[in-house]
Coordinates of C-alpha atoms in Angstrom, one line a residue:
X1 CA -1.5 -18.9 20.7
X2 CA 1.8 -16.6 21.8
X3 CA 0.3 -13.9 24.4
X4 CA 0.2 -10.8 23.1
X5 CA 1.0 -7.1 24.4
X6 CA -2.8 -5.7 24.9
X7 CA -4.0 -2.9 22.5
X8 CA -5.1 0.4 24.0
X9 CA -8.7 0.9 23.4
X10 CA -8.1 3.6 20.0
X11 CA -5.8 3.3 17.6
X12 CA -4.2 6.4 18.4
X13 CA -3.0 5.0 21.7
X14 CA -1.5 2.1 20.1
X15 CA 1.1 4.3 18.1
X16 CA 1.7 6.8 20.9
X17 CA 2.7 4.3 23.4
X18 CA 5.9 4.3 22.1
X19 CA 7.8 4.0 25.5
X20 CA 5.6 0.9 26.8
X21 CA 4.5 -0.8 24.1
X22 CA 7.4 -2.6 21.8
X23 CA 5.1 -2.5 18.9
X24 CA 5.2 0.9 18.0
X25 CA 8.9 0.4 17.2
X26 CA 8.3 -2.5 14.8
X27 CA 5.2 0.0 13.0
X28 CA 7.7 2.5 12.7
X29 CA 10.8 0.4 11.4
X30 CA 7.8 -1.2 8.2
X31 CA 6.6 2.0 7.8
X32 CA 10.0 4.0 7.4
X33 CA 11.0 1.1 5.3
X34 CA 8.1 1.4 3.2
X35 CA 9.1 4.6 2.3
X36 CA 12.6 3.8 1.7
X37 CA 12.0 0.8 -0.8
X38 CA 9.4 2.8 -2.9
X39 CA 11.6 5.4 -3.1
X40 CA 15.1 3.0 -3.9
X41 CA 12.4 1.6 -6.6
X42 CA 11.3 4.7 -8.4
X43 CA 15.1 6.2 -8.0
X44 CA 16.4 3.0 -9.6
X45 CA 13.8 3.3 -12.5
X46 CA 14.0 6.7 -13.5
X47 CA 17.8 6.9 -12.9
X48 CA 18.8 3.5 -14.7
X49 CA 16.0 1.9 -16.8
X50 CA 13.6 4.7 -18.6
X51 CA 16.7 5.7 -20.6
X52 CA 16.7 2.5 -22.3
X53 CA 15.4 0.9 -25.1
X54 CA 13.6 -1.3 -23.5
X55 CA 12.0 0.8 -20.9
X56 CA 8.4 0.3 -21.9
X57 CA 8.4 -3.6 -21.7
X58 CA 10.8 -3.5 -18.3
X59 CA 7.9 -1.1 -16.2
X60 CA 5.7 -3.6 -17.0
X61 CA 7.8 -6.3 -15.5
X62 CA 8.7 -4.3 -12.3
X63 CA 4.9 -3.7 -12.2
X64 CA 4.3 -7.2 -12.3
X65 CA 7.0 -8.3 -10.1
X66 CA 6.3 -5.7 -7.7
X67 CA 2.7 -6.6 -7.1
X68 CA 1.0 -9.1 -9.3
X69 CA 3.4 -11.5 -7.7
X70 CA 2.7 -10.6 -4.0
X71 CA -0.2 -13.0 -4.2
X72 CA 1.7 -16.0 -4.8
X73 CA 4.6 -14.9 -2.4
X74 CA 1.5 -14.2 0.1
X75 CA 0.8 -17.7 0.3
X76 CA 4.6 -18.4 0.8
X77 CA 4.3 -15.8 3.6
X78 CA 1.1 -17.6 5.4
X79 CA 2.4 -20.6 5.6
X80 CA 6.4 -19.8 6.3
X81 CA 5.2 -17.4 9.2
X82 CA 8.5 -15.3 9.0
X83 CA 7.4 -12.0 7.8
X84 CA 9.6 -10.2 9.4
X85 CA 12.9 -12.0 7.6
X86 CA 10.9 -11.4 3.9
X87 CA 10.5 -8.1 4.7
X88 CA 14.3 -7.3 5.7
X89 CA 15.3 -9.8 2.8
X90 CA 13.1 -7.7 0.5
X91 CA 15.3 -4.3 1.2
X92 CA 18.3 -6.1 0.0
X93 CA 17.5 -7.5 -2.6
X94 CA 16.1 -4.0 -3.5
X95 CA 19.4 -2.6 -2.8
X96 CA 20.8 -5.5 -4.7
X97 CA 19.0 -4.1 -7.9
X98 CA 21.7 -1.4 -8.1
X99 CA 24.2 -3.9 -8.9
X100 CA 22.6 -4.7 -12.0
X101 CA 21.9 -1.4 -13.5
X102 CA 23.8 -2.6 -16.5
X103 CA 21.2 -5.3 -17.2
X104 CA 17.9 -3.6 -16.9
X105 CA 15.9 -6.8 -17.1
X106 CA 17.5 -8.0 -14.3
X107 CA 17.5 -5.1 -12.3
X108 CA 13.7 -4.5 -12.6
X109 CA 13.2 -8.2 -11.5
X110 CA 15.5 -8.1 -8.7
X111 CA 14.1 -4.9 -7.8
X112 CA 10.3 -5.9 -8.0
X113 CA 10.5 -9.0 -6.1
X114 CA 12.4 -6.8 -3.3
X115 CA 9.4 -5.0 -3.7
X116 CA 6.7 -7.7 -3.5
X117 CA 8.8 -9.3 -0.8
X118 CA 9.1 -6.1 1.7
X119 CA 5.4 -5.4 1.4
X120 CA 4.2 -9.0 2.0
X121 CA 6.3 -9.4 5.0
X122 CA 5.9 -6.1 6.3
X123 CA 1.9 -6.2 5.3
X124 CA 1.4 -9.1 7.0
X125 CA 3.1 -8.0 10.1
X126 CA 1.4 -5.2 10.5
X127 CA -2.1 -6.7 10.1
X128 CA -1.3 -9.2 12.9
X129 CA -0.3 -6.7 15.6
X130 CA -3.3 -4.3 14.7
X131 CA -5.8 -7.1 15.5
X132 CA -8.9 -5.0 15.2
X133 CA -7.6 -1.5 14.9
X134 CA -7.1 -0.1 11.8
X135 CA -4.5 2.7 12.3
X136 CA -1.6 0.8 12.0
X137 CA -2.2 -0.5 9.0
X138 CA -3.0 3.5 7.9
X139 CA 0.5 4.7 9.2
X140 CA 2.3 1.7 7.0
X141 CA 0.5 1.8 3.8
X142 CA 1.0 6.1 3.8
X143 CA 4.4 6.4 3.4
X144 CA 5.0 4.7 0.1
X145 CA 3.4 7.7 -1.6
X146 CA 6.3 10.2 -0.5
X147 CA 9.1 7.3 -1.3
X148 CA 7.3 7.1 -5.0
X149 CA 7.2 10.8 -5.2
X150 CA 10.9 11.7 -4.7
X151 CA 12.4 8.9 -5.8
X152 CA 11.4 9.7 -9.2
X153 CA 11.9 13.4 -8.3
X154 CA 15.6 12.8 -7.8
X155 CA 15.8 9.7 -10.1
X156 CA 15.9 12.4 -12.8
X157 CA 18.7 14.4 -11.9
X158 CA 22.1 13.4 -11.0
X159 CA 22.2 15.0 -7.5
X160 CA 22.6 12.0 -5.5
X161 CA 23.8 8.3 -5.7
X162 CA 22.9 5.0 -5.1
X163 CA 25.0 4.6 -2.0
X164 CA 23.4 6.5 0.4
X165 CA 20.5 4.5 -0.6
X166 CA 22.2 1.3 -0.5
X167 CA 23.8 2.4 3.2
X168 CA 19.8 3.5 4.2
X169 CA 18.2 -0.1 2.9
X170 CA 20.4 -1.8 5.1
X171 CA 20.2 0.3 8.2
X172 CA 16.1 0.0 7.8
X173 CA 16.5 -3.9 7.2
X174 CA 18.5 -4.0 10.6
X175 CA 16.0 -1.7 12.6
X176 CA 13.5 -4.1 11.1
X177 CA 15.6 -7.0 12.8
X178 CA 15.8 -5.4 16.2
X179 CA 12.7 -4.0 16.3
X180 CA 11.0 -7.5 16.0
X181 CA 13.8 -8.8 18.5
X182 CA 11.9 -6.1 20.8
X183 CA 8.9 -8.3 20.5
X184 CA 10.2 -10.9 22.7
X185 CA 7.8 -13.5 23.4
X186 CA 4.9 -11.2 22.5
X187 CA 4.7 -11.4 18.7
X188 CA 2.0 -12.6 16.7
X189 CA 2.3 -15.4 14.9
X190 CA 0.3 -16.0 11.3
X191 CA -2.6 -18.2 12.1
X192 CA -3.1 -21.6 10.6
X193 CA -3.0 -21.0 6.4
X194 CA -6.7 -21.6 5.6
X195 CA -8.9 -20.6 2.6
X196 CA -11.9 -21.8 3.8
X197 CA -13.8 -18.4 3.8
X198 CA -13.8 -18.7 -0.1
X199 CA -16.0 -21.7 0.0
X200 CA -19.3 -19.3 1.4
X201 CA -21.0 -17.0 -0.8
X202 CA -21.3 -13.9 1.2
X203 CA -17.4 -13.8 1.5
X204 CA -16.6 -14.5 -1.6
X205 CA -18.5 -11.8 -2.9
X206 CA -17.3 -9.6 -0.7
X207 CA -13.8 -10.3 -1.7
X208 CA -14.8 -9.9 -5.7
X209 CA -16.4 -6.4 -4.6
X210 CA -13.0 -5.1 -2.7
X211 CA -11.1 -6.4 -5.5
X212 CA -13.2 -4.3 -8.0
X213 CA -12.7 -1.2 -5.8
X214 CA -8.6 -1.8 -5.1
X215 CA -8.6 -2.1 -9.1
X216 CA -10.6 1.0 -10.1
X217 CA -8.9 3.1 -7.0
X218 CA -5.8 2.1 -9.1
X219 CA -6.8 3.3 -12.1
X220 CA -8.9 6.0 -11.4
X221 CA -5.3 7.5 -9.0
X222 CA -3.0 7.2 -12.1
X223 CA -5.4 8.9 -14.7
X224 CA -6.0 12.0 -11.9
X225 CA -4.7 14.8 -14.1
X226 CA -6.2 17.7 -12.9
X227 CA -4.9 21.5 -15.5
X228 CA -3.9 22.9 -12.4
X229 CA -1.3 20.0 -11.2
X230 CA 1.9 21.4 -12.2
X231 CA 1.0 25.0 -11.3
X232 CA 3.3 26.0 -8.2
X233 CA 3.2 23.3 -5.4
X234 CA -0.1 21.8 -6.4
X235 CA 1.6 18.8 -7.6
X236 CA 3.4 18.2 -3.8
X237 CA -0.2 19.0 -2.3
X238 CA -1.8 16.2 -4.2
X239 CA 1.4 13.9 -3.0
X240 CA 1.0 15.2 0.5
X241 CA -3.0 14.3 0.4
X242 CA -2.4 10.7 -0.7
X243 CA -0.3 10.1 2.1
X244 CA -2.6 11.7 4.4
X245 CA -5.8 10.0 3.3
X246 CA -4.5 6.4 3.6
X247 CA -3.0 8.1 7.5
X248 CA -5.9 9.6 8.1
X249 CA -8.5 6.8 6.8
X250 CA -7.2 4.4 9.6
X251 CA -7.5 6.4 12.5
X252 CA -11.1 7.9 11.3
X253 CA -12.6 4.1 11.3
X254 CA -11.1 3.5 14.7
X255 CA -12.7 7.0 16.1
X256 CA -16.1 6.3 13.8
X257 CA -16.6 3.6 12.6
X258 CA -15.8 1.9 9.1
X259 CA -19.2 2.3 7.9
X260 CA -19.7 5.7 8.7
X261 CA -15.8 6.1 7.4
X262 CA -16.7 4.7 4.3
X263 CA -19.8 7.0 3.5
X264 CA -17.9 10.2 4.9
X265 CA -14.9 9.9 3.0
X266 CA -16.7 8.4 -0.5
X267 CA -19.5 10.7 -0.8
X268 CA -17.9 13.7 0.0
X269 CA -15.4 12.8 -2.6
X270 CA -17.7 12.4 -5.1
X271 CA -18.7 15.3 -4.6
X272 CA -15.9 17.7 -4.8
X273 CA -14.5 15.4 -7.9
X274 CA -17.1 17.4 -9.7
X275 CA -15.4 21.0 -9.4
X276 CA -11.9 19.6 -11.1
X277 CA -11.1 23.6 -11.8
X278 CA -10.8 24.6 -7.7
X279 CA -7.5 23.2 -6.6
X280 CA -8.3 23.4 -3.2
X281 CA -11.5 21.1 -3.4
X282 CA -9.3 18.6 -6.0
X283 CA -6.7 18.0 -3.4
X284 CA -9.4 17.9 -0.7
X285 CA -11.0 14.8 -2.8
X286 CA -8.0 13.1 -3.8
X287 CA -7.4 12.6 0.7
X288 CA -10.9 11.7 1.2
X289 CA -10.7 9.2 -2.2
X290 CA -7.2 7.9 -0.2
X291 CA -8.9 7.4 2.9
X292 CA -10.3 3.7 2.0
X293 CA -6.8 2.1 1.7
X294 CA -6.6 1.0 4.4
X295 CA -10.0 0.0 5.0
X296 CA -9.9 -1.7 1.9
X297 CA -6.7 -4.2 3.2
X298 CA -8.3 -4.8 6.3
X299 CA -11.8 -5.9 4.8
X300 CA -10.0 -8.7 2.8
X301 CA -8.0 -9.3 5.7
X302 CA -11.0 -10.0 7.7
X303 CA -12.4 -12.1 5.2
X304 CA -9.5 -14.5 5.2
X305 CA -7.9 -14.5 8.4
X306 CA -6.0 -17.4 7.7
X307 CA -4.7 -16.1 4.7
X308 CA -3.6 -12.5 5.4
X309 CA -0.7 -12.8 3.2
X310 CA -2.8 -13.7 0.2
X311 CA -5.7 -11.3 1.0
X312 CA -2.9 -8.7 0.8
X313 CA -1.4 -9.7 -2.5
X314 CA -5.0 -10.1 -4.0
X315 CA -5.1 -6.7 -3.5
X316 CA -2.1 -5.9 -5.0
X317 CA -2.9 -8.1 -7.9
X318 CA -5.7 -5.5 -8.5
X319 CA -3.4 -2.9 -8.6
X320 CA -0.9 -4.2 -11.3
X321 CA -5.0 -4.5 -13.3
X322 CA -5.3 -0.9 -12.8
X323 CA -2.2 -0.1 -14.2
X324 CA -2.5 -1.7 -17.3
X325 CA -5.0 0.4 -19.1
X326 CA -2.7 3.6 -18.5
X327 CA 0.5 1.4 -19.2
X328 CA -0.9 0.9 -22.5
X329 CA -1.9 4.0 -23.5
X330 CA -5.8 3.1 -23.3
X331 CA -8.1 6.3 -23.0
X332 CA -8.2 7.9 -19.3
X333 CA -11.0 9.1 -18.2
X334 CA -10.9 13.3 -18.0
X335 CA -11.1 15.0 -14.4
X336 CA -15.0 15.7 -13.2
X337 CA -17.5 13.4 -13.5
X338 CA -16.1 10.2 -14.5
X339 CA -14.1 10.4 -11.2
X340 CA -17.3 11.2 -9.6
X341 CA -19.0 8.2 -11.1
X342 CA -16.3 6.2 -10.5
X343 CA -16.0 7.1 -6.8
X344 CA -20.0 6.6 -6.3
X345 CA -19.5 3.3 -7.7
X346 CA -16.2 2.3 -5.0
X347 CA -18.9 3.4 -2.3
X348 CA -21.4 1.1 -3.6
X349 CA -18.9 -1.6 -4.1
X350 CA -17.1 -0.7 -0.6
X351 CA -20.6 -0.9 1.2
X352 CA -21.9 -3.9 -0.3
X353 CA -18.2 -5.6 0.6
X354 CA -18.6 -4.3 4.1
X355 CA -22.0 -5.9 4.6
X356 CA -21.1 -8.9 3.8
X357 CA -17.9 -9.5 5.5
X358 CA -19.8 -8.3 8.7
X359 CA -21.9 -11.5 8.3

């Protein structure tokens, strides 16, 4: 096992130690890059594909691309151990996507397998220099949110092009490169690719249950459409709490405690889903119904720690499931009680996974 730089005792300390400990740099270069390859994605999508005629059928592909096939490049990842290289070759072939604007089939390919490439590499990185702390893996997972948000924001204008884009995927890739070059001998390798975990009950269902929960998060966040969402900056303010759940989430169940994190943040939720009318309490909801993101990664993580890669693209699997009731124009469930009911039943499912994956 390569020695490792020791983690402070709170998660907090391990992103503030910025001047003595090399990881922080590599946390900062996945997590800026995160936000630049959702955002070179959604820009790409609105700017050169929804215009088309085949726009309906080529969001389904990026979908899949992008994260129904992170679970077979997560098994790649495991056994390759050179997350860092997917991740940077992930932002260029994102950036590669532009070049094939004029064949929107390719482009959403290219584009989603950038996608599913970055986040696997960059996932799995992440998750092996946390080790037991959770806030990393909060800080990365956040800022994919924003990137979604205003890359579709400026995707449907014409106020900026692709280069600057193309200029900032390549500087991220290379801060990527140097930033793991500033791990020296101290960076974690992938353990030894193993499944085992799947063979015993308890885990199993565990995994099933956080499955369930990634799924329904999914579907329940892209039917949120509260009547007051496109009144003055409400719409931002549900952006903003997104990020800031999934930020806030890891760092809580560092300072708490995941089972106390998990009741805290569900419950509450639950509650305030009930009064969709009162802006203020639907935004508060939507970061406390955020806040089990990256809970969520690091429970399946746990549960197959020689498969970190694959527990992350399992995850992601889920997603692309959640998003194809909404894709297809299936009936949504309305704001109030069904996302009430459906956030009582993540708890359930989020409690009963937790139990389990303690055992």
């Amino acid at each position: 096992m390569v020695r490792s730089i020791p983690l402070s005792s709170t998660g907090s300390q391990l992103i503030e130690g910025m001047h003595t400990n090399p990881r922080f740099w590599l946390i900062s270069a996945y997590s800026l890059a995160h936000f630049l390859v959702d955002f070179a994605c959604a820009f790409g999508v609105f700017r050169n594909i929804l215009q088309t005629p085949d726009a309906h059928f080529c969001v389904l592909l990026y979908n899949f691309c992008a994260f129904a096939m992170q679970m077979p490049l997560g098994i790649l990842a495991d056994k390759w151990n050179r997350n860092a290289l997917l991740a940077i070759f992930g932002c260029l072939l994102v950036g590669m996507a532009y070049g094939f604007s004029s064949i929107p089939l390719v482009a959403v390919v290219v584009a989603g397998m950038g996608n599913a490439l970055f986040h696997i590499g960059g996932g799995v990185d992440v998750l092996n220099v946390s080790e037991k702390k959770l806030a990393a893996l909060g800080v990365f997972v956040s800022p994919g949110a924003f990137g979604i948000y205003l890359g579709a924001l400026l995707g449907r204008g014409n106020a900026l092009s692709s280069l600057p884009i193309l200029l900032a995927l390549v500087g991220v890739a290379g801060f990527i490169f140097m930033a793991h070059r500033m791990q020296g001998g101290a960076y974690p390798k992938n353990a030894a690719f193993s499944l085992d975990n799947a063979r015993a009950s308890k885990m199993l269902l565990a995994a099933v249950c956080l499955f369930l929960v990634v799924g329904l998060r999914s579907y329940v966040g892209l039917s949120l459409n509260f009547p007051w969402k496109g009144i003055g900056h409400w719409g931002v303010a549900l952006v903003c709490a997104v990020v800031l759940g999934k930020t806030a989430g890891g760092f809580l169940a560092d300072s708490l405690g995941m089972g106390r994190t998990l009741f805290f943040s569900l419950s509450l939720a639950a509650l305030l889903f009930l009064f969709p009318q009162t802006p203020l309490l639907g935004v508060v909801a939507v970061l406390l119904f955020n806040m089990t993101m990256p809970l969520t990664l690091f429970l399946m993580a746990k549960l197959f720690p020689g498969a970190k890669g694959f527990s992350f693209g399992l995850l992601t699997f889920a997603l692309f499931l959640g998003f194809l009731p909404i894709h297809l124009g299936l009936p949504s469930p309305t704001a109030g009680w069904p996302f009430a009911l459906a956030t009582a039943l993540s708890l359930a499912l989020l409690a009963l996974a937790w139990r389990n994956a303690k055992a």
